[in-house]
mmCIF file of C-alpha atoms and ligand atoms in Angstrom:
data_model
loop_
_atom_site.group_PDB
_atom_site.id
_atom_site.type_symbol
_atom_site.label_atom_id
_atom_site.label_comp_id
_atom_site.label_asym_id
_atom_site.label_seq_id
_atom_site.Cartn_x
_atom_site.Cartn_y
_atom_site.Cartn_z
ATOM 1 C CA GLY A 1 13.803 22.048 23.754
ATOM 2 C CA ARG A 2 10.013 21.777 23.678
ATOM 3 C CA ARG A 3 8.140 25.001 22.864
ATOM 4 C CA TYR A 4 4.744 25.851 24.289
ATOM 5 C CA HIS A 5 2.274 28.276 22.919
ATOM 6 C CA LEU A 6 0.346 29.848 25.777
ATOM 7 C CA LYS A 7 -2.277 32.526 25.591
ATOM 8 C CA TYR A 8 -3.206 34.655 28.553
ATOM 9 C CA GLU A 9 -6.389 36.662 29.130
ATOM 10 C CA LEU A 10 -6.759 39.094 31.937
ATOM 11 C CA THR A 11 -10.302 39.675 33.112
ATOM 12 C CA GLN A 12 -11.475 41.876 35.927
ATOM 13 C CA TYR A 13 -14.497 40.904 37.945
ATOM 14 C CA ASN A 14 -16.008 41.721 41.324
ATOM 15 C CA GLY A 15 -14.424 45.137 41.367
ATOM 16 C CA ASP A 16 -10.990 44.343 42.751
ATOM 17 C CA ASN A 17 -10.502 40.730 41.858
ATOM 18 C CA ILE A 18 -8.568 39.845 38.752
ATOM 19 C CA LEU A 19 -8.927 36.604 36.865
ATOM 20 C CA LEU A 20 -6.058 35.421 34.754
ATOM 21 C CA LEU A 21 -6.939 32.813 32.163
ATOM 22 C CA CYS A 22 -4.177 30.746 30.579
ATOM 23 C CA PHE A 23 -4.840 28.747 27.421
ATOM 24 C CA ASP A 24 -2.483 26.077 26.143
ATOM 25 C CA ASN A 25 -2.493 26.555 22.391
ATOM 26 C CA THR A 26 0.420 24.248 21.754
ATOM 27 C CA GLN A 27 -1.568 21.630 19.818
ATOM 28 C CA LEU A 28 -3.398 24.271 17.759
ATOM 29 C CA GLU A 29 -0.105 25.990 16.871
ATOM 30 C CA THR A 30 1.486 22.692 15.876
ATOM 31 C CA LEU A 31 -1.478 22.002 13.603
ATOM 32 C CA ARG A 32 -1.179 25.515 12.118
ATOM 33 C CA THR A 33 2.537 25.185 11.347
ATOM 34 C CA THR A 34 1.993 21.708 9.899
ATOM 35 C CA GLN A 35 -0.717 23.107 7.559
ATOM 36 C CA GLN A 36 1.523 26.050 6.627
ATOM 37 C CA ASP A 37 4.413 23.658 5.876
ATOM 38 C CA PHE A 38 2.141 21.535 3.801
ATOM 39 C CA VAL A 39 0.857 24.405 1.657
ATOM 40 C CA ALA A 40 4.424 25.642 1.223
ATOM 41 C CA ASN A 41 5.535 22.140 0.143
ATOM 42 C CA VAL A 42 2.699 21.708 -2.369
ATOM 43 C CA SER A 43 3.388 25.117 -3.857
ATOM 44 C CA HIS A 44 7.043 24.341 -4.170
ATOM 45 C CA GLU A 45 6.402 20.914 -5.730
ATOM 46 C CA LEU A 46 4.052 22.373 -8.334
ATOM 47 C CA ARG A 47 6.171 25.471 -9.016
ATOM 48 C CA THR A 48 9.135 23.500 -10.138
ATOM 49 C CA PRO A 49 7.467 21.817 -13.123
ATOM 50 C CA LEU A 50 5.481 24.971 -13.861
ATOM 51 C CA THR A 51 8.687 27.030 -14.083
ATOM 52 C CA VAL A 52 10.272 24.536 -16.487
ATOM 53 C CA LEU A 53 7.090 24.451 -18.564
ATOM 54 C CA SER A 54 6.758 28.181 -18.774
ATOM 55 C CA GLY A 55 10.436 28.519 -19.680
ATOM 56 C CA PHE A 56 9.995 26.135 -22.627
ATOM 57 C CA LEU A 57 6.821 27.840 -23.818
ATOM 58 C CA GLU A 58 8.551 31.193 -23.653
ATOM 59 C CA THR A 59 11.494 29.911 -25.702
ATOM 60 C CA LEU A 60 9.287 28.295 -28.312
ATOM 61 C CA LYS A 61 7.081 31.358 -28.616
ATOM 62 C CA ASP A 62 9.971 33.613 -29.559
ATOM 63 C CA LEU A 63 11.589 31.170 -32.000
ATOM 64 C CA PRO A 64 10.758 31.533 -35.682
ATOM 65 C CA PRO A 65 9.487 28.195 -37.013
ATOM 66 C CA GLU A 66 12.603 27.549 -39.139
ATOM 67 C CA ALA A 67 15.001 28.190 -36.174
ATOM 68 C CA ILE A 68 14.641 24.655 -34.810
ATOM 69 C CA SER A 69 14.274 21.335 -36.468
ATOM 70 C CA ALA A 70 11.232 19.153 -36.136
ATOM 71 C CA GLU A 71 13.358 16.808 -34.042
ATOM 72 C CA GLN A 72 14.316 19.588 -31.595
ATOM 73 C CA ARG A 73 10.709 20.697 -31.406
ATOM 74 C CA GLN A 74 9.672 17.156 -30.549
ATOM 75 C CA HIS A 75 12.273 16.978 -27.910
ATOM 76 C CA PHE A 76 10.901 20.175 -26.309
ATOM 77 C CA GLU A 77 7.387 18.820 -26.520
ATOM 78 C CA SER A 78 8.257 15.617 -24.781
ATOM 79 C CA LEU A 79 10.017 17.489 -21.982
ATOM 80 C CA MET A 80 6.922 19.624 -21.548
ATOM 81 C CA GLN A 81 4.741 16.493 -21.605
ATOM 82 C CA GLU A 82 6.914 15.073 -18.793
ATOM 83 C CA GLN A 83 6.413 18.089 -16.573
ATOM 84 C CA THR A 84 2.686 18.074 -17.188
ATOM 85 C CA SER A 85 2.403 14.419 -16.253
ATOM 86 C CA ARG A 86 4.381 15.159 -13.147
ATOM 87 C CA MET A 87 1.936 17.839 -12.027
ATOM 88 C CA LEU A 88 -1.035 15.648 -12.793
ATOM 89 C CA ALA A 89 0.476 12.810 -10.735
ATOM 90 C CA ILE A 90 1.093 15.186 -7.801
ATOM 91 C CA VAL A 91 -2.474 16.604 -7.888
ATOM 92 C CA SER A 92 -4.023 13.202 -8.295
ATOM 93 C CA ASP A 93 -2.044 11.773 -5.306
ATOM 94 C CA LEU A 94 -3.026 14.830 -3.232
ATOM 95 C CA LEU A 95 -6.693 14.210 -3.980
ATOM 96 C CA THR A 96 -6.310 10.564 -3.066
ATOM 97 C CA LEU A 97 -4.659 11.544 0.224
ATOM 98 C CA SER A 98 -7.362 14.035 1.030
ATOM 99 C CA THR A 99 -10.094 11.499 0.345
ATOM 100 C CA LEU A 100 -8.352 8.951 2.539
ATOM 101 C CA GLU A 101 -8.120 11.528 5.361
ATOM 102 C CA SER A 102 -11.628 12.847 5.216
ATOM 103 C CA THR A 103 -13.641 9.662 4.778
ATOM 104 C CA LYS A 104 -14.238 6.590 6.837
ATOM 105 C CA LEU A 105 -13.879 3.053 5.567
ATOM 106 C CA GLY A 106 -17.304 1.434 6.140
ATOM 107 C CA ASP A 107 -18.058 -2.259 6.169
ATOM 108 C CA GLN A 108 -15.978 -3.974 3.549
ATOM 109 C CA PRO A 109 -16.142 -7.276 1.659
ATOM 110 C CA PRO A 110 -13.406 -9.944 1.808
ATOM 111 C CA VAL A 111 -10.632 -9.270 -0.683
ATOM 112 C CA ALA A 112 -8.394 -11.971 -2.187
ATOM 113 C CA ILE A 113 -4.993 -10.322 -1.726
ATOM 114 C CA GLN A 114 -3.168 -12.928 -3.708
ATOM 115 C CA SER A 115 -4.916 -11.920 -6.873
ATOM 116 C CA LEU A 116 -4.243 -8.259 -6.236
ATOM 117 C CA ILE A 117 -0.549 -9.090 -5.904
ATOM 118 C CA GLU A 118 -0.659 -11.122 -9.090
ATOM 119 C CA GLN A 119 -2.133 -8.124 -10.913
ATOM 120 C CA ALA A 120 0.587 -5.865 -9.599
ATOM 121 C CA ARG A 121 3.236 -8.405 -10.488
ATOM 122 C CA ALA A 122 3.173 -7.804 -14.251
ATOM 123 C CA GLN A 123 3.354 -4.070 -13.800
ATOM 124 C CA THR A 124 6.262 -4.355 -11.337
ATOM 125 C CA GLU A 125 8.262 -6.657 -13.590
ATOM 126 C CA ALA A 126 7.686 -4.389 -16.551
ATOM 127 C CA LEU A 127 8.954 -1.419 -14.580
ATOM 128 C CA SER A 128 12.057 -3.336 -13.597
ATOM 129 C CA SER A 129 12.637 -4.338 -17.242
ATOM 130 C CA GLN A 130 14.698 -7.363 -16.171
ATOM 131 C CA GLN A 131 17.095 -5.347 -14.083
ATOM 132 C CA HIS A 132 16.194 -7.224 -10.874
ATOM 133 C CA SER A 133 15.618 -10.791 -9.891
ATOM 134 C CA PHE A 134 12.264 -11.413 -8.298
ATOM 135 C CA HIS A 135 11.089 -14.023 -5.812
ATOM 136 C CA TRP A 136 7.331 -14.329 -5.334
ATOM 137 C CA ASP A 137 6.237 -16.327 -2.305
ATOM 138 C CA ILE A 138 2.538 -15.358 -2.435
ATOM 139 C CA ASN A 139 0.534 -18.585 -2.788
ATOM 140 C CA GLN A 140 -1.701 -17.985 0.208
ATOM 141 C CA ASP A 141 -5.436 -17.907 -0.299
ATOM 142 C CA LEU A 142 -6.124 -15.547 2.678
ATOM 143 C CA THR A 143 -8.828 -12.949 2.267
ATOM 144 C CA ILE A 144 -8.846 -9.719 4.155
ATOM 145 C CA THR A 145 -11.854 -7.460 4.787
ATOM 146 C CA GLY A 146 -11.008 -4.260 3.044
ATOM 147 C CA ASN A 147 -11.196 -2.030 0.033
ATOM 148 C CA ALA A 148 -9.684 -3.727 -3.020
ATOM 149 C CA THR A 149 -8.768 -0.495 -4.791
ATOM 150 C CA GLU A 150 -6.954 0.937 -1.791
ATOM 151 C CA LEU A 151 -5.184 -2.288 -0.930
ATOM 152 C CA SER A 152 -4.121 -2.601 -4.530
ATOM 153 C CA SER A 153 -2.544 0.808 -4.552
ATOM 154 C CA ALA A 154 -0.723 0.159 -1.228
ATOM 155 C CA ILE A 155 0.708 -3.066 -2.743
ATOM 156 C CA THR A 156 1.688 -1.317 -5.982
ATOM 157 C CA ASN A 157 3.365 1.547 -4.088
ATOM 158 C CA LEU A 158 5.590 -0.778 -2.091
ATOM 159 C CA LEU A 159 6.518 -2.828 -5.125
ATOM 160 C CA THR A 160 7.239 0.247 -7.236
ATOM 161 C CA ASN A 161 9.483 1.707 -4.572
ATOM 162 C CA ALA A 162 11.438 -1.524 -4.300
ATOM 163 C CA VAL A 163 12.139 -1.316 -8.049
ATOM 164 C CA ARG A 164 12.924 2.412 -7.926
ATOM 165 C CA TYR A 165 15.297 2.281 -5.005
ATOM 166 C CA THR A 166 17.172 -0.938 -5.897
ATOM 167 C CA PRO A 167 20.009 -0.607 -8.341
ATOM 168 C CA SER A 168 20.246 -2.868 -11.333
ATOM 169 C CA GLY A 169 21.215 -6.438 -10.426
ATOM 170 C CA GLY A 170 19.428 -6.335 -7.072
ATOM 171 C CA THR A 171 16.954 -8.800 -5.631
ATOM 172 C CA ILE A 172 13.296 -8.207 -4.699
ATOM 173 C CA SER A 173 11.465 -10.773 -2.602
ATOM 174 C CA VAL A 174 7.699 -10.589 -2.091
ATOM 175 C CA PHE A 175 5.807 -12.472 0.580
ATOM 176 C CA TRP A 176 2.117 -12.893 1.353
ATOM 177 C CA GLY A 177 1.178 -15.140 4.236
ATOM 178 C CA VAL A 178 0.753 -15.484 7.968
ATOM 179 C CA ASN A 179 3.307 -14.729 10.692
ATOM 180 C CA GLU A 180 3.850 -16.370 14.078
ATOM 181 C CA GLN A 181 1.257 -14.087 15.697
ATOM 182 C CA ASN A 182 -1.339 -15.277 13.126
ATOM 183 C CA GLU A 183 -1.392 -11.837 11.503
ATOM 184 C CA ALA A 184 -1.584 -11.571 7.741
ATOM 185 C CA VAL A 185 1.533 -10.106 6.248
ATOM 186 C CA PHE A 186 2.393 -8.627 2.826
ATOM 187 C CA SER A 187 6.073 -7.799 2.645
ATOM 188 C CA VAL A 188 8.502 -6.522 0.031
ATOM 189 C CA THR A 189 12.229 -7.001 0.723
ATOM 190 C CA ASP A 190 14.800 -5.341 -1.514
ATOM 191 C CA SER A 191 18.564 -5.364 -1.632
ATOM 192 C CA GLY A 192 18.591 -1.678 -2.542
ATOM 193 C CA LEU A 193 19.752 1.648 -1.210
ATOM 194 C CA GLY A 194 18.309 1.224 2.242
ATOM 195 C CA ILE A 195 17.339 4.089 4.551
ATOM 196 C CA ALA A 196 19.337 5.606 7.470
ATOM 197 C CA PRO A 197 17.755 5.136 10.907
ATOM 198 C CA SER A 198 17.026 8.879 11.262
ATOM 199 C CA ASP A 199 15.191 8.899 7.972
ATOM 200 C CA ILE A 200 13.045 5.828 8.559
ATOM 201 C CA PRO A 201 10.297 7.572 10.649
ATOM 202 C CA ARG A 202 10.202 10.428 8.144
ATOM 203 C CA VAL A 203 9.674 8.587 4.821
ATOM 204 C CA THR A 204 5.938 8.356 5.382
ATOM 205 C CA GLU A 205 5.677 12.143 5.693
ATOM 206 C CA ARG A 206 4.206 13.907 2.682
ATOM 207 C CA PHE A 207 6.888 14.969 0.214
ATOM 208 C CA TYR A 208 9.706 13.668 2.364
ATOM 209 C CA ARG A 209 12.422 12.090 0.222
ATOM 210 C CA VAL A 210 15.833 10.882 1.237
ATOM 211 C CA ASP A 211 17.285 11.798 -2.090
ATOM 212 C CA LYS A 212 15.197 14.475 -3.877
ATOM 213 C CA SER A 213 16.734 14.349 -7.275
ATOM 214 C CA ARG A 214 16.743 10.526 -7.479
ATOM 215 C CA SER A 215 13.133 10.296 -6.434
ATOM 216 C CA ARG A 216 12.031 12.950 -8.893
ATOM 217 C CA ALA A 217 14.010 11.364 -11.669
ATOM 218 C CA SER A 218 12.342 8.070 -11.052
ATOM 219 C CA GLY A 219 8.908 9.703 -11.358
ATOM 220 C CA GLY A 220 7.913 9.686 -7.726
ATOM 221 C CA THR A 221 5.575 12.320 -6.282
ATOM 222 C CA GLY A 222 6.865 11.943 -2.717
ATOM 223 C CA LEU A 223 3.377 10.977 -1.577
ATOM 224 C CA GLY A 224 3.349 7.191 -2.185
ATOM 225 C CA LEU A 225 4.267 6.107 1.391
ATOM 226 C CA ALA A 226 2.034 8.783 2.996
ATOM 227 C CA ILE A 227 -0.852 7.268 0.989
ATOM 228 C CA THR A 228 0.169 3.724 1.859
ATOM 229 C CA LYS A 229 0.383 4.546 5.540
ATOM 230 C CA HIS A 230 -3.141 6.053 5.517
ATOM 231 C CA ILE A 231 -4.461 3.009 3.720
ATOM 232 C CA ALA A 232 -2.871 0.778 6.367
ATOM 233 C CA ILE A 233 -4.403 2.844 9.213
ATOM 234 C CA ARG A 234 -7.837 2.614 7.623
ATOM 235 C CA HIS A 235 -7.490 -1.151 7.545
ATOM 236 C CA ASN A 236 -6.336 -1.367 11.156
ATOM 237 C CA ALA A 237 -3.067 -2.558 9.687
ATOM 238 C CA LYS A 238 0.510 -1.431 10.391
ATOM 239 C CA LEU A 239 3.077 -0.283 7.895
ATOM 240 C CA GLN A 240 6.402 -1.576 9.211
ATOM 241 C CA ILE A 241 9.729 -0.503 7.853
ATOM 242 C CA LYS A 242 13.020 -2.257 8.473
ATOM 243 C CA SER A 243 16.025 -0.980 6.671
ATOM 244 C CA LYS A 244 19.804 -0.811 6.642
ATOM 245 C CA LEU A 245 21.607 1.885 4.685
ATOM 246 C CA ASN A 246 23.272 0.460 1.591
ATOM 247 C CA LYS A 247 21.917 -3.008 2.350
ATOM 248 C CA GLY A 248 18.199 -2.897 1.643
ATOM 249 C CA SER A 249 14.785 -2.566 3.119
ATOM 250 C CA THR A 250 11.702 -4.559 4.101
ATOM 251 C CA PHE A 251 8.335 -2.756 3.932
ATOM 252 C CA SER A 252 5.449 -4.802 5.449
ATOM 253 C CA LEU A 253 1.694 -4.352 5.730
ATOM 254 C CA VAL A 254 0.598 -6.315 8.823
ATOM 255 C CA PHE A 255 -3.127 -7.044 9.096
ATOM 256 C CA PRO A 256 -4.564 -8.040 12.512
ATOM 257 C CA GLN A 257 -6.120 -11.457 12.831
ATOM 258 C CA GLU A 258 -9.630 -9.963 13.128
ATOM 259 C CA ASN A 259 -9.318 -8.680 9.522
ATOM 260 C CA ILE A 260 -8.688 -12.084 8.136
ATOM 261 C CA ALA A 261 -12.002 -13.010 6.564
ATOM 262 C CA SER A 262 -11.170 -16.522 5.520
ATOM 263 C CA ASN A 263 -8.337 -18.953 5.222
ATOM 264 C CA LEU A 264 -9.524 -20.751 2.104
HETATM 265 P P1 LIG B 1 8.615 8.827 -3.825
HETATM 266 O O1 LIG B 1 9.081 7.418 -4.026
HETATM 267 O O2 LIG B 1 7.628 9.264 -4.783
HETATM 268 O O3 LIG B 1 9.702 9.815 -3.575
HETATM 269 P P2 LIG B 1 7.414 7.722 -1.376
HETATM 270 O O4 LIG B 1 6.508 8.350 -0.415
HETATM 271 O O5 LIG B 1 7.007 6.438 -2.045
HETATM 272 O O6 LIG B 1 7.793 8.808 -2.434
HETATM 273 O O7 LIG B 1 8.829 7.440 -0.665
HETATM 274 C C1 LIG B 1 9.457 8.466 0.106
HETATM 275 C C2 LIG B 1 10.939 8.253 0.106
HETATM 276 O O8 LIG B 1 11.290 7.115 0.896
HETATM 277 C C3 LIG B 1 11.606 8.080 -1.219
HETATM 278 O O9 LIG B 1 11.891 9.304 -1.830
HETATM 279 C C4 LIG B 1 12.861 7.313 -0.855
HETATM 280 O O10 LIG B 1 13.879 8.254 -0.469
HETATM 281 C C5 LIG B 1 12.423 6.496 0.379
HETATM 282 N N1 LIG B 1 12.126 5.100 0.019
HETATM 283 C C6 LIG B 1 10.864 4.582 -0.235
HETATM 284 N N2 LIG B 1 10.982 3.252 -0.540
HETATM 285 C C7 LIG B 1 12.286 2.936 -0.430
HETATM 286 C C8 LIG B 1 13.020 1.692 -0.612
HETATM 287 N N3 LIG B 1 12.362 0.530 -0.916
HETATM 288 N N4 LIG B 1 14.365 1.744 -0.410
HETATM 289 C C9 LIG B 1 14.996 2.866 -0.078
HETATM 290 N N5 LIG B 1 14.344 4.061 0.076
HETATM 291 C C10 LIG B 1 13.008 4.107 -0.048
#
């Protein structure tokens, strides 16, 4: 089922001789369709909140002031605020992604990952608002050469997802330490929705969501894992996903031994 894009050029030379050139444009075409898909996706993602917003504005414009109560007006305003924040989040994630793709990570200082996890911890537990039980096994003073801001957002993304995709009453276990191969591992295991085998390779694609409405409702932009994967690649790390549908998932960032700056 593989499709090839070939381009032929017929040239005549030497009077009678004909030269037929064949170009394999398959890669170029794949890139073109990927870009077209991406532009279509972005447009769609932004159009949805814009449509809602413009609908509300239209309604409010035509209403005489006394037609709705102050309470109803506030309700409209907060819905419009929500859509605006949504668009800002999408645009800001897209800019992050584009910076990650177009720049190189130069020499980096050692980063104490444990303190980054500690910082993300408060935020994660606040988001969960006591709906999950947490286990933090993170007392490992390893430092990794890397960019603290990027590593911090990768950590936050995985923790946020665990909270979002684990129903109330579930468990979230966080680990930071060394595995048997002496690689440094940050992992988040949840007892949540899990992901079907066919979806696992796709969740790091931009805007790919297993359940669109659930992800949108929880405030996701659909770009978190794409960003996290890029950050991992820039740090020579791997983003590993193990998951069982309806059982839960483990997302791990695995850093090679060479990136361990110190074992304090
Ligand atoms: P978002 O969460 O904003 O939709 P992400 O890129 O972070 O975007 O994740 C993409 C999709 O992967 C999510 O929509 C969800 O379907 C799935 N996913 C991510 N993390 C988990 C998890 N811990 N458990 C189950 N599904 C997940």
